[in-house]
Amino acid sequence: MKAQSINNIDVTELTSISDHMIFCTGTSSRHARSIVDKISETAKRSKHPILGIEGYDSAQWILIDLGEVIVHVMLDEVRAFYKLDDLWSIGASA
């Protein structure tokens, strides 16, 4: 099953920590881990370094730091609560 509600935000003008933030939704903790596993496999296969993975055990909100890209895989209720993609989008459009 694929990630849902994928949102890629260019944050180049907003922060020096990353060029893009990608937000997506997993339907369950197992699904979120599966998404992260697939991203990790793809990154390793393409020799792209993974700088860190946070939140894998709880799988409510998993962050994958790929340097120029930071991926947030969140459960729907967590994403709705924090609304991070909305906050970064507001900054990107300002």
PDB file of N, CA and C in Angstrom:
ATOM      1  N   MET A   1       0.840  -1.175   0.000  1.00  0.00           N
ATOM      2  CA  MET A   1       0.000   0.000   0.000  1.00  0.00           C
ATOM      3  C   MET A   1       0.889   1.244   0.000  1.00  0.00           C
ATOM      4  N   LYS A   2       0.504   2.233  -0.746  1.00  0.00           N
ATOM      5  CA  LYS A   2       1.288   3.455  -0.880  1.00  0.00           C
ATOM      6  C   LYS A   2       0.930   4.471   0.197  1.00  0.00           C
ATOM      7  N   ALA A   3       1.861   5.404   0.393  1.00  0.00           N
ATOM      8  CA  ALA A   3       1.607   6.518   1.309  1.00  0.00           C
ATOM      9  C   ALA A   3       0.448   7.351   0.781  1.00  0.00           C
ATOM     10  N   GLN A   4      -0.260   7.983   1.688  1.00  0.00           N
ATOM     11  CA  GLN A   4      -1.404   8.807   1.304  1.00  0.00           C
ATOM     12  C   GLN A   4      -1.104  10.282   1.547  1.00  0.00           C
ATOM     13  N   SER A   5      -1.824  11.131   0.843  1.00  0.00           N
ATOM     14  CA  SER A   5      -1.771  12.591   1.042  1.00  0.00           C
ATOM     15  C   SER A   5      -0.339  13.117   1.060  1.00  0.00           C
ATOM     16  N   ILE A   6       0.396  12.844  -0.001  1.00  0.00           N
ATOM     17  CA  ILE A   6       1.800  13.258  -0.085  1.00  0.00           C
ATOM     18  C   ILE A   6       1.878  14.740  -0.426  1.00  0.00           C
ATOM     19  N   ASN A   7       2.680  15.460   0.349  1.00  0.00           N
ATOM     20  CA  ASN A   7       2.858  16.901   0.152  1.00  0.00           C
ATOM     21  C   ASN A   7       4.351  17.209   0.200  1.00  0.00           C
ATOM     22  N   ASN A   8       4.903  17.711  -0.902  1.00  0.00           N
ATOM     23  CA  ASN A   8       6.315  18.073  -1.007  1.00  0.00           C
ATOM     24  C   ASN A   8       6.424  19.589  -0.972  1.00  0.00           C
ATOM     25  N   ILE A   9       7.133  20.119   0.014  1.00  0.00           N
ATOM     26  CA  ILE A   9       7.250  21.567   0.175  1.00  0.00           C
ATOM     27  C   ILE A   9       8.708  21.984   0.020  1.00  0.00           C
ATOM     28  N   ASP A  10       8.953  22.937  -0.856  1.00  0.00           N
ATOM     29  CA  ASP A  10      10.287  23.516  -1.030  1.00  0.00           C
ATOM     30  C   ASP A  10      10.523  24.495   0.111  1.00  0.00           C
ATOM     31  N   VAL A  11      11.484  24.181   0.979  1.00  0.00           N
ATOM     32  CA  VAL A  11      11.771  25.026   2.141  1.00  0.00           C
ATOM     33  C   VAL A  11      13.140  25.702   2.025  1.00  0.00           C
ATOM     34  N   THR A  12      13.666  25.751   0.812  1.00  0.00           N
ATOM     35  CA  THR A  12      14.998  26.309   0.582  1.00  0.00           C
ATOM     36  C   THR A  12      15.136  27.718   1.130  1.00  0.00           C
ATOM     37  N   GLU A  13      14.109  28.530   0.964  1.00  0.00           N
ATOM     38  CA  GLU A  13      14.158  29.926   1.410  1.00  0.00           C
ATOM     39  C   GLU A  13      13.829  30.085   2.893  1.00  0.00           C
ATOM     40  N   LEU A  14      13.399  29.012   3.547  1.00  0.00           N
ATOM     41  CA  LEU A  14      12.934  29.106   4.931  1.00  0.00           C
ATOM     42  C   LEU A  14      13.923  28.580   5.961  1.00  0.00           C
ATOM     43  N   THR A  15      14.776  27.645   5.567  1.00  0.00           N
ATOM     44  CA  THR A  15      15.681  27.009   6.520  1.00  0.00           C
ATOM     45  C   THR A  15      16.930  26.499   5.816  1.00  0.00           C
ATOM     46  N   SER A  16      17.987  26.359   6.570  1.00  0.00           N
ATOM     47  CA  SER A  16      19.225  25.817   6.011  1.00  0.00           C
ATOM     48  C   SER A  16      19.363  24.323   6.299  1.00  0.00           C
ATOM     49  N   ILE A  17      18.431  23.746   7.036  1.00  0.00           N
ATOM     50  CA  ILE A  17      18.569  22.334   7.404  1.00  0.00           C
ATOM     51  C   ILE A  17      18.178  21.380   6.281  1.00  0.00           C
ATOM     52  N   SER A  18      17.399  21.849   5.322  1.00  0.00           N
ATOM     53  CA  SER A  18      16.898  20.975   4.265  1.00  0.00           C
ATOM     54  C   SER A  18      16.379  21.813   3.103  1.00  0.00           C
ATOM     55  N   ASP A  19      16.311  21.198   1.930  1.00  0.00           N
ATOM     56  CA  ASP A  19      15.732  21.872   0.766  1.00  0.00           C
ATOM     57  C   ASP A  19      14.249  21.541   0.596  1.00  0.00           C
ATOM     58  N   HIS A  20      13.890  20.332   0.974  1.00  0.00           N
ATOM     59  CA  HIS A  20      12.499  19.886   0.818  1.00  0.00           C
ATOM     60  C   HIS A  20      12.043  19.153   2.062  1.00  0.00           C
ATOM     61  N   MET A  21      10.782  19.337   2.390  1.00  0.00           N
ATOM     62  CA  MET A  21      10.123  18.545   3.422  1.00  0.00           C
ATOM     63  C   MET A  21       8.959  17.837   2.752  1.00  0.00           C
ATOM     64  N   ILE A  22       8.933  16.541   2.929  1.00  0.00           N
ATOM     65  CA  ILE A  22       7.858  15.738   2.367  1.00  0.00           C
ATOM     66  C   ILE A  22       7.033  15.193   3.524  1.00  0.00           C
ATOM     67  N   PHE A  23       5.729  15.402   3.447  1.00  0.00           N
ATOM     68  CA  PHE A  23       4.796  14.913   4.456  1.00  0.00           C
ATOM     69  C   PHE A  23       3.886  13.884   3.801  1.00  0.00           C
ATOM     70  N   CYS A  24       3.665  12.769   4.481  1.00  0.00           N
ATOM     71  CA  CYS A  24       2.722  11.774   3.968  1.00  0.00           C
ATOM     72  C   CYS A  24       2.065  11.067   5.145  1.00  0.00           C
ATOM     73  N   THR A  25       0.979  10.389   4.844  1.00  0.00           N
ATOM     74  CA  THR A  25       0.177   9.741   5.876  1.00  0.00           C
ATOM     75  C   THR A  25       0.207   8.230   5.703  1.00  0.00           C
ATOM     76  N   GLY A  26       0.389   7.538   6.830  1.00  0.00           N
ATOM     77  CA  GLY A  26       0.245   6.092   6.881  1.00  0.00           C
ATOM     78  C   GLY A  26      -1.082   5.763   7.548  1.00  0.00           C
ATOM     79  N   THR A  27      -1.690   4.673   7.142  1.00  0.00           N
ATOM     80  CA  THR A  27      -3.009   4.312   7.670  1.00  0.00           C
ATOM     81  C   THR A  27      -2.944   3.617   9.028  1.00  0.00           C
ATOM     82  N   SER A  28      -1.765   3.125   9.393  1.00  0.00           N
ATOM     83  CA  SER A  28      -1.558   2.449  10.679  1.00  0.00           C
ATOM     84  C   SER A  28      -0.068   2.504  11.005  1.00  0.00           C
ATOM     85  N   SER A  29       0.288   2.120  12.216  1.00  0.00           N
ATOM     86  CA  SER A  29       1.706   2.085  12.589  1.00  0.00           C
ATOM     87  C   SER A  29       2.479   1.124  11.695  1.00  0.00           C
ATOM     88  N   ARG A  30       1.890  -0.015  11.410  1.00  0.00           N
ATOM     89  CA  ARG A  30       2.540  -0.998  10.533  1.00  0.00           C
ATOM     90  C   ARG A  30       2.737  -0.417   9.130  1.00  0.00           C
ATOM     91  N   HIS A  31       1.733   0.272   8.625  1.00  0.00           N
ATOM     92  CA  HIS A  31       1.830   0.892   7.306  1.00  0.00           C
ATOM     93  C   HIS A  31       2.901   1.982   7.305  1.00  0.00           C
ATOM     94  N   ALA A  32       2.960   2.792   8.360  1.00  0.00           N
ATOM     95  CA  ALA A  32       3.970   3.852   8.452  1.00  0.00           C
ATOM     96  C   ALA A  32       5.376   3.253   8.432  1.00  0.00           C
ATOM     97  N   ARG A  33       5.596   2.183   9.191  1.00  0.00           N
ATOM     98  CA  ARG A  33       6.908   1.520   9.189  1.00  0.00           C
ATOM     99  C   ARG A  33       7.230   0.956   7.812  1.00  0.00           C
ATOM    100  N   SER A  34       6.244   0.407   7.148  1.00  0.00           N
ATOM    101  CA  SER A  34       6.441  -0.145   5.806  1.00  0.00           C
ATOM    102  C   SER A  34       6.863   0.944   4.822  1.00  0.00           C
ATOM    103  N   ILE A  35       6.246   2.110   4.917  1.00  0.00           N
ATOM    104  CA  ILE A  35       6.615   3.246   4.061  1.00  0.00           C
ATOM    105  C   ILE A  35       8.068   3.634   4.320  1.00  0.00           C
ATOM    106  N   VAL A  36       8.433   3.735   5.593  1.00  0.00           N
ATOM    107  CA  VAL A  36       9.798   4.111   5.967  1.00  0.00           C
ATOM    108  C   VAL A  36      10.797   3.053   5.505  1.00  0.00           C
ATOM    109  N   ASP A  37      10.456   1.785   5.651  1.00  0.00           N
ATOM    110  CA  ASP A  37      11.339   0.711   5.191  1.00  0.00           C
ATOM    111  C   ASP A  37      11.594   0.822   3.694  1.00  0.00           C
ATOM    112  N   LYS A  38      10.553   1.094   2.930  1.00  0.00           N
ATOM    113  CA  LYS A  38      10.692   1.206   1.474  1.00  0.00           C
ATOM    114  C   LYS A  38      11.553   2.416   1.099  1.00  0.00           C
ATOM    115  N   ILE A  39      11.331   3.555   1.763  1.00  0.00           N
ATOM    116  CA  ILE A  39      12.144   4.744   1.502  1.00  0.00           C
ATOM    117  C   ILE A  39      13.603   4.453   1.840  1.00  0.00           C
ATOM    118  N   SER A  40      13.844   3.790   2.965  1.00  0.00           N
ATOM    119  CA  SER A  40      15.205   3.459   3.388  1.00  0.00           C
ATOM    120  C   SER A  40      15.889   2.530   2.391  1.00  0.00           C
ATOM    121  N   GLU A  41      15.184   1.502   1.948  1.00  0.00           N
ATOM    122  CA  GLU A  41      15.733   0.571   0.955  1.00  0.00           C
ATOM    123  C   GLU A  41      16.098   1.300  -0.331  1.00  0.00           C
ATOM    124  N   THR A  42      15.208   2.159  -0.794  1.00  0.00           N
ATOM    125  CA  THR A  42      15.447   2.909  -2.027  1.00  0.00           C
ATOM    126  C   THR A  42      16.643   3.840  -1.871  1.00  0.00           C
ATOM    127  N   ALA A  43      16.743   4.521  -0.733  1.00  0.00           N
ATOM    128  CA  ALA A  43      17.871   5.427  -0.485  1.00  0.00           C
ATOM    129  C   ALA A  43      19.185   4.652  -0.466  1.00  0.00           C
ATOM    130  N   LYS A  44      19.215   3.522   0.217  1.00  0.00           N
ATOM    131  CA  LYS A  44      20.439   2.714   0.289  1.00  0.00           C
ATOM    132  C   LYS A  44      20.828   2.179  -1.079  1.00  0.00           C
ATOM    133  N   ARG A  45      19.831   1.725  -1.835  1.00  0.00           N
ATOM    134  CA  ARG A  45      20.092   1.183  -3.169  1.00  0.00           C
ATOM    135  C   ARG A  45      20.685   2.246  -4.089  1.00  0.00           C
ATOM    136  N   SER A  46      20.247   3.492  -3.935  1.00  0.00           N
ATOM    137  CA  SER A  46      20.758   4.577  -4.779  1.00  0.00           C
ATOM    138  C   SER A  46      21.968   5.262  -4.141  1.00  0.00           C
ATOM    139  N   LYS A  47      22.489   4.648  -3.066  1.00  0.00           N
ATOM    140  CA  LYS A  47      23.682   5.149  -2.368  1.00  0.00           C
ATOM    141  C   LYS A  47      23.481   6.544  -1.790  1.00  0.00           C
ATOM    142  N   HIS A  48      22.251   6.848  -1.415  1.00  0.00           N
ATOM    143  CA  HIS A  48      21.933   8.132  -0.778  1.00  0.00           C
ATOM    144  C   HIS A  48      21.988   7.922   0.734  1.00  0.00           C
ATOM    145  N   PRO A  49      22.828   8.682   1.435  1.00  0.00           N
ATOM    146  CA  PRO A  49      22.974   8.448   2.879  1.00  0.00           C
ATOM    147  C   PRO A  49      21.719   8.810   3.676  1.00  0.00           C
ATOM    148  N   ILE A  50      21.416   7.978   4.642  1.00  0.00           N
ATOM    149  CA  ILE A  50      20.342   8.258   5.591  1.00  0.00           C
ATOM    150  C   ILE A  50      21.017   8.814   6.838  1.00  0.00           C
ATOM    151  N   LEU A  51      20.744  10.072   7.153  1.00  0.00           N
ATOM    152  CA  LEU A  51      21.390  10.720   8.289  1.00  0.00           C
ATOM    153  C   LEU A  51      20.739  10.347   9.614  1.00  0.00           C
ATOM    154  N   GLY A  52      19.492   9.943   9.572  1.00  0.00           N
ATOM    155  CA  GLY A  52      18.823   9.534  10.802  1.00  0.00           C
ATOM    156  C   GLY A  52      17.374   9.174  10.577  1.00  0.00           C
ATOM    157  N   ILE A  53      16.874   8.327  11.464  1.00  0.00           N
ATOM    158  CA  ILE A  53      15.454   7.967  11.484  1.00  0.00           C
ATOM    159  C   ILE A  53      14.998   8.090  12.932  1.00  0.00           C
ATOM    160  N   GLU A  54      13.954   8.849  13.153  1.00  0.00           N
ATOM    161  CA  GLU A  54      13.411   9.061  14.499  1.00  0.00           C
ATOM    162  C   GLU A  54      11.951   8.607  14.551  1.00  0.00           C
ATOM    163  N   GLY A  55      11.557   8.015  15.655  1.00  0.00           N
ATOM    164  CA  GLY A  55      10.159   7.666  15.876  1.00  0.00           C
ATOM    165  C   GLY A  55       9.720   6.333  15.309  1.00  0.00           C
ATOM    166  N   TYR A  56      10.665   5.509  14.855  1.00  0.00           N
ATOM    167  CA  TYR A  56      10.307   4.247  14.210  1.00  0.00           C
ATOM    168  C   TYR A  56       9.569   3.306  15.169  1.00  0.00           C
ATOM    169  N   ASP A  57      10.001   3.266  16.421  1.00  0.00           N
ATOM    170  CA  ASP A  57       9.393   2.324  17.369  1.00  0.00           C
ATOM    171  C   ASP A  57       7.927   2.633  17.647  1.00  0.00           C
ATOM    172  N   SER A  58       7.622   3.897  17.892  1.00  0.00           N
ATOM    173  CA  SER A  58       6.223   4.253  18.176  1.00  0.00           C
ATOM    174  C   SER A  58       5.396   4.318  16.898  1.00  0.00           C
ATOM    175  N   ALA A  59       6.033   4.716  15.801  1.00  0.00           N
ATOM    176  CA  ALA A  59       5.421   4.745  14.465  1.00  0.00           C
ATOM    177  C   ALA A  59       4.177   5.616  14.378  1.00  0.00           C
ATOM    178  N   GLN A  60       4.070   6.593  15.255  1.00  0.00           N
ATOM    179  CA  GLN A  60       2.995   7.577  15.146  1.00  0.00           C
ATOM    180  C   GLN A  60       3.424   8.681  14.176  1.00  0.00           C
ATOM    181  N   TRP A  61       4.707   9.048  14.302  1.00  0.00           N
ATOM    182  CA  TRP A  61       5.323  10.083  13.462  1.00  0.00           C
ATOM    183  C   TRP A  61       6.770   9.661  13.280  1.00  0.00           C
ATOM    184  N   ILE A  62       7.130   9.292  12.084  1.00  0.00           N
ATOM    185  CA  ILE A  62       8.492   8.854  11.791  1.00  0.00           C
ATOM    186  C   ILE A  62       9.134   9.883  10.873  1.00  0.00           C
ATOM    187  N   LEU A  63      10.317  10.320  11.255  1.00  0.00           N
ATOM    188  CA  LEU A  63      11.067  11.294  10.470  1.00  0.00           C
ATOM    189  C   LEU A  63      12.285  10.599   9.877  1.00  0.00           C
ATOM    190  N   ILE A  64      12.508  10.791   8.581  1.00  0.00           N
ATOM    191  CA  ILE A  64      13.691  10.267   7.908  1.00  0.00           C
ATOM    192  C   ILE A  64      14.484  11.460   7.397  1.00  0.00           C
ATOM    193  N   ASP A  65      15.710  11.604   7.879  1.00  0.00           N
ATOM    194  CA  ASP A  65      16.573  12.705   7.462  1.00  0.00           C
ATOM    195  C   ASP A  65      17.491  12.212   6.351  1.00  0.00           C
ATOM    196  N   LEU A  66      17.257  12.714   5.151  1.00  0.00           N
ATOM    197  CA  LEU A  66      18.072  12.372   3.994  1.00  0.00           C
ATOM    198  C   LEU A  66      18.944  13.558   3.573  1.00  0.00           C
ATOM    199  N   GLY A  67      19.164  14.476   4.486  1.00  0.00           N
ATOM    200  CA  GLY A  67      19.986  15.647   4.189  1.00  0.00           C
ATOM    201  C   GLY A  67      19.181  16.728   3.509  1.00  0.00           C
ATOM    202  N   GLU A  68      19.211  16.738   2.203  1.00  0.00           N
ATOM    203  CA  GLU A  68      18.487  17.753   1.439  1.00  0.00           C
ATOM    204  C   GLU A  68      16.978  17.549   1.484  1.00  0.00           C
ATOM    205  N   VAL A  69      16.563  16.371   1.905  1.00  0.00           N
ATOM    206  CA  VAL A  69      15.136  16.043   1.994  1.00  0.00           C
ATOM    207  C   VAL A  69      14.858  15.444   3.373  1.00  0.00           C
ATOM    208  N   ILE A  70      13.825  15.949   4.026  1.00  0.00           N
ATOM    209  CA  ILE A  70      13.360  15.361   5.282  1.00  0.00           C
ATOM    210  C   ILE A  70      11.944  14.855   5.039  1.00  0.00           C
ATOM    211  N   VAL A  71      11.737  13.581   5.335  1.00  0.00           N
ATOM    212  CA  VAL A  71      10.437  12.951   5.113  1.00  0.00           C
ATOM    213  C   VAL A  71       9.757  12.724   6.462  1.00  0.00           C
ATOM    214  N   HIS A  72       8.512  13.163   6.563  1.00  0.00           N
ATOM    215  CA  HIS A  72       7.689  12.944   7.751  1.00  0.00           C
ATOM    216  C   HIS A  72       6.580  11.969   7.369  1.00  0.00           C
ATOM    217  N   VAL A  73       6.568  10.804   7.991  1.00  0.00           N
ATOM    218  CA  VAL A  73       5.496   9.826   7.791  1.00  0.00           C
ATOM    219  C   VAL A  73       4.676   9.835   9.074  1.00  0.00           C
ATOM    220  N   MET A  74       3.423  10.245   8.966  1.00  0.00           N
ATOM    221  CA  MET A  74       2.594  10.434  10.156  1.00  0.00           C
ATOM    222  C   MET A  74       1.280   9.680  10.032  1.00  0.00           C
ATOM    223  N   LEU A  75       0.757   9.268  11.178  1.00  0.00           N
ATOM    224  CA  LEU A  75      -0.611   8.774  11.192  1.00  0.00           C
ATOM    225  C   LEU A  75      -1.534   9.972  11.020  1.00  0.00           C
ATOM    226  N   ASP A  76      -2.713   9.741  10.506  1.00  0.00           N
ATOM    227  CA  ASP A  76      -3.634  10.824  10.167  1.00  0.00           C
ATOM    228  C   ASP A  76      -3.929  11.739  11.357  1.00  0.00           C
ATOM    229  N   GLU A  77      -4.193  11.145  12.516  1.00  0.00           N
ATOM    230  CA  GLU A  77      -4.540  11.967  13.678  1.00  0.00           C
ATOM    231  C   GLU A  77      -3.363  12.827  14.153  1.00  0.00           C
ATOM    232  N   VAL A  78      -2.155  12.320  14.017  1.00  0.00           N
ATOM    233  CA  VAL A  78      -0.962  13.090  14.397  1.00  0.00           C
ATOM    234  C   VAL A  78      -0.740  14.226  13.404  1.00  0.00           C
ATOM    235  N   ARG A  79      -0.889  13.915  12.145  1.00  0.00           N
ATOM    236  CA  ARG A  79      -0.720  14.948  11.113  1.00  0.00           C
ATOM    237  C   ARG A  79      -1.768  16.048  11.266  1.00  0.00           C
ATOM    238  N   ALA A  80      -2.995  15.671  11.559  1.00  0.00           N
ATOM    239  CA  ALA A  80      -4.066  16.663  11.753  1.00  0.00           C
ATOM    240  C   ALA A  80      -3.812  17.513  12.997  1.00  0.00           C
ATOM    241  N   PHE A  81      -3.230  16.919  14.028  1.00  0.00           N
ATOM    242  CA  PHE A  81      -2.973  17.650  15.268  1.00  0.00           C
ATOM    243  C   PHE A  81      -1.861  18.693  15.093  1.00  0.00           C
ATOM    244  N   TYR A  82      -0.735  18.281  14.503  1.00  0.00           N
ATOM    245  CA  TYR A  82       0.416  19.189  14.395  1.00  0.00           C
ATOM    246  C   TYR A  82       0.340  20.137  13.203  1.00  0.00           C
ATOM    247  N   LYS A  83      -0.278  19.697  12.117  1.00  0.00           N
ATOM    248  CA  LYS A  83      -0.446  20.529  10.917  1.00  0.00           C
ATOM    249  C   LYS A  83       0.870  21.151  10.440  1.00  0.00           C
ATOM    250  N   LEU A  84       1.948  20.365  10.485  1.00  0.00           N
ATOM    251  CA  LEU A  84       3.260  20.887  10.101  1.00  0.00           C
ATOM    252  C   LEU A  84       3.336  21.278   8.633  1.00  0.00           C
ATOM    253  N   ASP A  85       2.716  20.493   7.772  1.00  0.00           N
ATOM    254  CA  ASP A  85       2.786  20.858   6.355  1.00  0.00           C
ATOM    255  C   ASP A  85       2.053  22.163   6.094  1.00  0.00           C
ATOM    256  N   ASP A  86       0.989  22.436   6.848  1.00  0.00           N
ATOM    257  CA  ASP A  86       0.315  23.730   6.725  1.00  0.00           C
ATOM    258  C   ASP A  86       1.241  24.860   7.162  1.00  0.00           C
ATOM    259  N   LEU A  87       1.937  24.675   8.279  1.00  0.00           N
ATOM    260  CA  LEU A  87       2.845  25.715   8.778  1.00  0.00           C
ATOM    261  C   LEU A  87       3.987  25.990   7.801  1.00  0.00           C
ATOM    262  N   TRP A  88       4.603  24.931   7.273  1.00  0.00           N
ATOM    263  CA  TRP A  88       5.698  25.125   6.316  1.00  0.00           C
ATOM    264  C   TRP A  88       5.183  25.716   5.009  1.00  0.00           C
ATOM    265  N   SER A  89       3.976  25.342   4.599  1.00  0.00           N
ATOM    266  CA  SER A  89       3.396  25.904   3.367  1.00  0.00           C
ATOM    267  C   SER A  89       3.141  27.396   3.505  1.00  0.00           C
ATOM    268  N   ILE A  90       2.663  27.823   4.666  1.00  0.00           N
ATOM    269  CA  ILE A  90       2.429  29.255   4.896  1.00  0.00           C
ATOM    270  C   ILE A  90       3.737  30.018   4.774  1.00  0.00           C
ATOM    271  N   GLY A  91       4.795  29.489   5.371  1.00  0.00           N
ATOM    272  CA  GLY A  91       6.102  30.134   5.274  1.00  0.00           C
ATOM    273  C   GLY A  91       6.636  30.162   3.857  1.00  0.00           C
ATOM    274  N   ALA A  92       6.409  29.083   3.110  1.00  0.00           N
ATOM    275  CA  ALA A  92       6.903  29.006   1.735  1.00  0.00           C
ATOM    276  C   ALA A  92       6.177  29.976   0.819  1.00  0.00           C
ATOM    277  N   SER A  93       4.923  30.283   1.121  1.00  0.00           N
ATOM    278  CA  SER A  93       4.160  31.181   0.253  1.00  0.00           C
ATOM    279  C   SER A  93       4.271  32.642   0.676  1.00  0.00           C
ATOM    280  N   ALA A  94       4.886  32.903   1.819  1.00  0.00           N
ATOM    281  CA  ALA A  94       4.998  34.287   2.319  1.00  0.00           C
ATOM    282  C   ALA A  94       6.028  35.094   1.556  1.00  0.00           C
TER     283      ALA A  94
END
